[in-house]
Coordinates of C-alpha atoms and ligand atoms in Angstrom, one line a residue:
M176 CA 19.1 32.2 -5.0
T177 CA 22.4 30.5 -5.6
S178 CA 23.0 26.9 -6.7
T179 CA 26.0 24.7 -6.4
D180 CA 25.4 23.1 -9.7
T181 CA 23.6 23.9 -12.9
G182 CA 20.7 21.5 -12.6
R183 CA 20.2 18.0 -13.9
Q184 CA 17.9 16.0 -16.1
S185 CA 15.5 13.9 -14.0
T186 CA 14.3 10.6 -15.2
A187 CA 10.8 12.3 -15.1
G188 CA 12.0 13.9 -18.3
H189 CA 12.1 17.5 -17.2
H190 CA 15.0 19.6 -16.0
E191 CA 15.2 19.6 -12.3
A192 CA 16.4 22.5 -10.3
G193 CA 20.1 22.4 -9.2
T194 CA 21.1 21.7 -5.6
P195 CA 20.7 24.9 -3.6
A196 CA 23.6 25.9 -1.5
V197 CA 23.3 25.4 2.3
G198 CA 21.2 28.2 3.7
A199 CA 19.7 28.9 0.2
I200 CA 16.8 26.4 0.2
D201 CA 13.5 27.9 -0.8
F202 CA 11.1 26.1 1.5
G203 CA 8.1 27.9 0.0
D204 CA 4.8 26.3 1.2
F205 CA 6.7 23.5 3.0
R206 CA 8.2 25.8 5.7
R207 CA 5.8 24.6 8.4
T208 CA 5.9 21.9 11.1
T209 CA 2.3 20.7 10.5
P210 CA 1.1 19.1 7.3
I211 CA -0.6 21.2 4.6
A212 CA -3.5 18.7 4.9
G213 CA -4.2 15.7 7.0
Q214 CA -6.0 12.4 6.4
F215 CA -3.5 11.1 3.8
G216 CA -4.7 13.6 1.1
Y217 CA -8.4 12.6 1.0
E218 CA -9.2 16.3 1.8
R219 CA -7.7 17.3 -1.6
G220 CA -8.4 14.3 -3.9
Q221 CA -7.0 10.9 -4.4
P222 CA -4.3 10.2 -1.8
I223 CA -0.9 9.6 -3.5
D224 CA -0.5 6.1 -2.1
R225 CA -3.9 5.1 -3.6
H226 CA -2.5 6.1 -7.0
Y227 CA 0.0 3.3 -6.7
I228 CA -2.3 0.9 -4.9
E229 CA -5.0 1.2 -7.6
G230 CA -2.4 1.0 -10.4
F231 CA -1.1 -2.3 -8.9
L232 CA -4.6 -3.7 -8.6
Q233 CA -5.3 -2.7 -12.2
E234 CA -2.2 -4.5 -13.4
N235 CA -3.3 -7.6 -11.5
A236 CA -7.0 -7.4 -12.4
P237 CA -6.9 -10.7 -14.3
V238 CA -6.2 -12.6 -11.0
I239 CA -9.0 -10.9 -9.1
C240 CA -11.6 -13.6 -9.9
G241 CA -13.4 -16.5 -8.4
H242 CA -13.7 -16.5 -4.7
V243 CA -12.2 -13.3 -3.5
L244 CA -11.5 -12.0 0.0
E245 CA -10.8 -8.4 0.7
I246 CA -10.1 -6.6 4.0
G247 CA -12.5 -4.0 5.4
D248 CA -14.8 -3.6 2.3
N249 CA -15.0 -5.0 -1.2
T250 CA -14.5 -1.8 -3.2
Y251 CA -11.4 -3.1 -5.1
T252 CA -12.9 -6.6 -5.6
T253 CA -15.9 -5.0 -7.4
R254 CA -13.9 -2.4 -9.2
F255 CA -11.1 -4.6 -10.5
G256 CA -12.6 -8.0 -10.5
G257 CA -16.0 -7.1 -11.7
E258 CA -18.0 -10.0 -13.3
H259 CA -15.1 -12.4 -12.9
V260 CA -15.7 -12.6 -9.2
R261 CA -17.9 -15.5 -8.3
R262 CA -18.1 -14.8 -4.6
S263 CA -16.9 -11.8 -2.7
E264 CA -16.1 -11.9 1.0
V265 CA -15.1 -9.1 3.3
L266 CA -13.0 -9.6 6.5
H267 CA -13.1 -7.1 9.3
V268 CA -11.2 -7.5 12.7
T269 CA -14.1 -6.3 14.8
S270 CA -17.8 -7.1 14.5
D271 CA -18.9 -3.4 13.9
S272 CA -18.6 -3.4 10.2
P273 CA -22.0 -4.1 8.4
S274 CA -20.2 -5.2 5.2
A275 CA -18.1 -7.9 6.9
T276 CA -18.9 -11.5 6.0
I277 CA -16.0 -12.7 8.2
V278 CA -14.9 -11.3 11.5
A279 CA -11.4 -12.5 12.3
D280 CA -7.9 -11.6 13.4
L281 CA -5.5 -12.4 10.5
A282 CA -2.8 -13.1 13.1
D283 CA -4.8 -16.1 14.3
A284 CA -7.9 -17.0 12.3
P285 CA -8.6 -20.8 12.7
E286 CA -12.2 -20.0 11.8
I287 CA -11.2 -19.5 8.2
P288 CA -10.8 -22.8 6.5
P289 CA -7.5 -23.5 4.6
D290 CA -7.3 -23.3 0.7
T291 CA -10.4 -21.2 0.5
F292 CA -9.8 -18.2 -1.7
D293 CA -8.6 -17.7 -5.3
C294 CA -7.5 -14.2 -4.5
V295 CA -7.0 -12.2 -1.3
I296 CA -6.7 -8.4 -1.6
C297 CA -4.9 -7.2 1.5
T298 CA -4.3 -3.5 1.1
Q299 CA -2.9 -1.2 3.8
T300 CA -3.6 -3.7 6.6
L301 CA -0.4 -5.5 7.6
Q302 CA 1.0 -2.4 9.2
L303 CA -1.8 -2.7 11.8
I304 CA -1.0 -6.2 12.8
Y305 CA 1.6 -6.7 15.5
D306 CA 2.3 -10.3 14.7
V307 CA 2.7 -9.7 11.0
R308 CA 4.5 -13.0 10.4
A309 CA 1.5 -14.9 11.7
A310 CA -0.8 -12.8 9.5
V311 CA 1.3 -13.6 6.4
A312 CA 1.1 -17.3 7.4
T313 CA -2.7 -17.0 7.6
L314 CA -2.8 -15.4 4.1
H315 CA -0.8 -18.3 2.8
R316 CA -3.0 -20.9 4.6
I317 CA -6.4 -19.5 3.4
V318 CA -5.5 -19.0 -0.3
R319 CA -6.0 -22.1 -2.4
P320 CA -2.9 -23.7 -4.2
G321 CA -2.4 -21.5 -7.3
G322 CA -4.2 -18.6 -5.7
V323 CA -2.8 -15.2 -5.3
V324 CA -2.4 -12.7 -2.5
L325 CA -2.2 -9.0 -3.5
A326 CA -0.8 -7.0 -0.6
T327 CA 0.2 -3.4 -0.2
F328 CA 1.7 -1.6 2.7
P329 CA 3.2 1.8 3.6
G330 CA 7.0 2.4 3.4
I331 CA 6.9 6.1 4.3
S332 CA 3.7 7.5 5.7
Q333 CA 1.9 9.8 8.0
V334 CA -0.3 8.0 10.6
D335 CA -3.0 10.6 10.7
D336 CA -6.0 8.3 11.3
P337 CA -7.5 8.3 14.8
A338 CA -9.1 4.9 14.1
W339 CA -5.9 3.1 13.2
A340 CA -3.0 5.2 14.7
P341 CA -3.0 3.4 18.1
S342 CA -2.4 0.0 16.4
W343 CA -0.2 1.2 13.5
Y344 CA 2.8 -0.9 14.3
W345 CA 5.0 -1.0 11.2
H346 CA 6.3 0.6 8.1
F347 CA 7.9 -1.7 5.6
T348 CA 10.8 -1.8 3.2
P349 CA 11.1 -4.0 0.1
A350 CA 13.6 -6.2 2.1
S351 CA 11.2 -6.8 5.0
A352 CA 8.4 -7.5 2.5
R353 CA 10.5 -9.9 0.5
R354 CA 11.5 -11.9 3.7
L355 CA 8.0 -11.8 5.2
F356 CA 6.4 -13.3 2.1
G357 CA 9.4 -15.2 0.8
D358 CA 9.8 -17.2 4.0
V359 CA 6.2 -18.4 3.7
F360 CA 5.3 -18.5 0.0
G361 CA 8.9 -19.2 -1.2
N362 CA 11.0 -16.6 -2.9
P363 CA 10.3 -17.6 -6.5
H364 CA 6.6 -17.1 -5.9
V365 CA 6.8 -13.6 -4.6
Q366 CA 7.1 -10.4 -6.5
V367 CA 7.9 -7.2 -4.5
E368 CA 7.9 -3.7 -6.0
S369 CA 8.6 -0.4 -4.5
H370 CA 6.8 2.7 -5.7
G371 CA 7.4 6.4 -5.4
N372 CA 10.3 8.7 -4.8
V373 CA 11.4 11.5 -2.5
L374 CA 8.9 14.0 -4.0
T375 CA 5.9 11.7 -3.7
A376 CA 6.8 10.7 -0.2
M377 CA 7.2 14.4 0.9
C378 CA 3.9 15.4 -0.7
F379 CA 2.1 12.4 0.8
L380 CA 3.4 13.4 4.3
H381 CA 1.9 16.8 3.6
G382 CA -1.5 15.4 2.6
L383 CA -1.3 16.4 -1.0
A384 CA -3.3 14.6 -3.6
S385 CA -2.0 12.6 -6.6
H386 CA -3.3 15.1 -9.2
E387 CA -1.2 17.8 -7.7
L388 CA 1.9 16.0 -9.0
R389 CA 2.8 15.4 -12.7
R390 CA 2.5 12.0 -14.2
G391 CA 6.2 11.8 -14.8
E392 CA 6.9 12.6 -11.2
L393 CA 4.6 9.9 -9.9
D394 CA 6.1 7.3 -12.3
I395 CA 9.6 7.5 -10.9
A396 CA 10.3 4.6 -8.6
D397 CA 13.5 5.5 -6.7
P398 CA 14.5 2.5 -4.6
R399 CA 16.2 4.8 -2.0
F400 CA 12.7 6.0 -1.1
P401 CA 10.4 3.0 -0.9
F402 CA 7.2 5.0 -0.4
L403 CA 4.6 2.3 -1.1
I404 CA 5.3 -1.4 -1.3
T405 CA 3.3 -4.0 -3.3
V406 CA 3.5 -7.8 -3.1
R407 CA 2.1 -10.4 -5.4
A408 CA 2.5 -13.8 -3.9
I409 CA 1.3 -17.1 -5.4
K410 CA 0.7 -20.2 -3.3
A411 CA 2.6 -23.0 -5.0
Ligands
SAM36 C1 -6.9 1.0 6.8 S1 -8.0 -0.3 6.5 C2 -7.4 -1.1 5.0 C3 -8.3 -1.9 4.2 C4 -9.1 -1.2 3.2 N1 -9.8 -2.1 2.3 C5 -8.2 -0.2 2.3 O1 -7.6 -0.6 1.3 O2 -8.1 0.9 2.7 C6 -7.5 -1.3 7.8 C7 -8.2 -2.7 7.8 O3 -7.3 -3.5 8.6 C8 -8.2 -4.5 9.2 N2 -7.4 -5.0 10.4 C9 -6.7 -4.4 11.3 N3 -6.2 -5.3 12.2 C10 -6.5 -6.5 11.7 C11 -6.2 -7.8 12.1 N4 -5.5 -8.1 13.2 N5 -6.7 -8.8 11.4 C12 -7.5 -8.6 10.3 N6 -7.7 -7.3 9.8 C13 -7.3 -6.3 10.5 C14 -9.4 -3.7 9.6 O4 -10.5 -4.5 9.7 C15 -9.5 -2.7 8.5 O5 -10.5 -3.1 7.6

């Protein structure tokens, strides 16, 4: 195999292979038009996006307290809020979820009173809501002043989920996340971060799991490849 340069030091700390010449790429296991595994990586371990989602929630664990709303289930409320959670609520969009304490459409949820929650955990949900600006307005309305919304959404993703694929409307960028939340919460109250890089994105598209990558590879946030986006927004 030939290379057009001699390789370079990656910010992951190890020496990366040089740039192969045109026609000399070694595609290896990736020379296929179907993914190595489906279902985001669950078949092989922890999905790569969950590595970043759970890291973000761990960092923000101190604000997961009091009256907490989570979408779909309360796994993260329990895991990261623990005994600091006074009351845990679960919102589901349809009435078929036994764990739901609130059935509502975030795009239009007048049944949820304003200024209710200390913290809303809204992971991997906004991509499924067509009127996403209305949903962010609802998040702002239902959190109490001083309360926090912790949101995550896909930047680069497969949509291999029969339940949600038909209503998977959006992929986001840090710019769209900043405007979506900044317009409602006010820019100074919104922190947006982009996670991942070309390798994590490629491996996630192939359904690989986080433990199949090196820690240093996962840690690199390359803004050219916003794979997973996190938002922390505080209601003033
Ligand atoms: C992929 S799950 C994500 C939530 C889950 N806790 C997680 O982190 O994986 C998608 C969730 O989006 C919710 N959802 C979809 N459309 C919605 C809408 N219009 N309003 C409120 N929730 C919605 C569903 O109830 C579902 O629980």
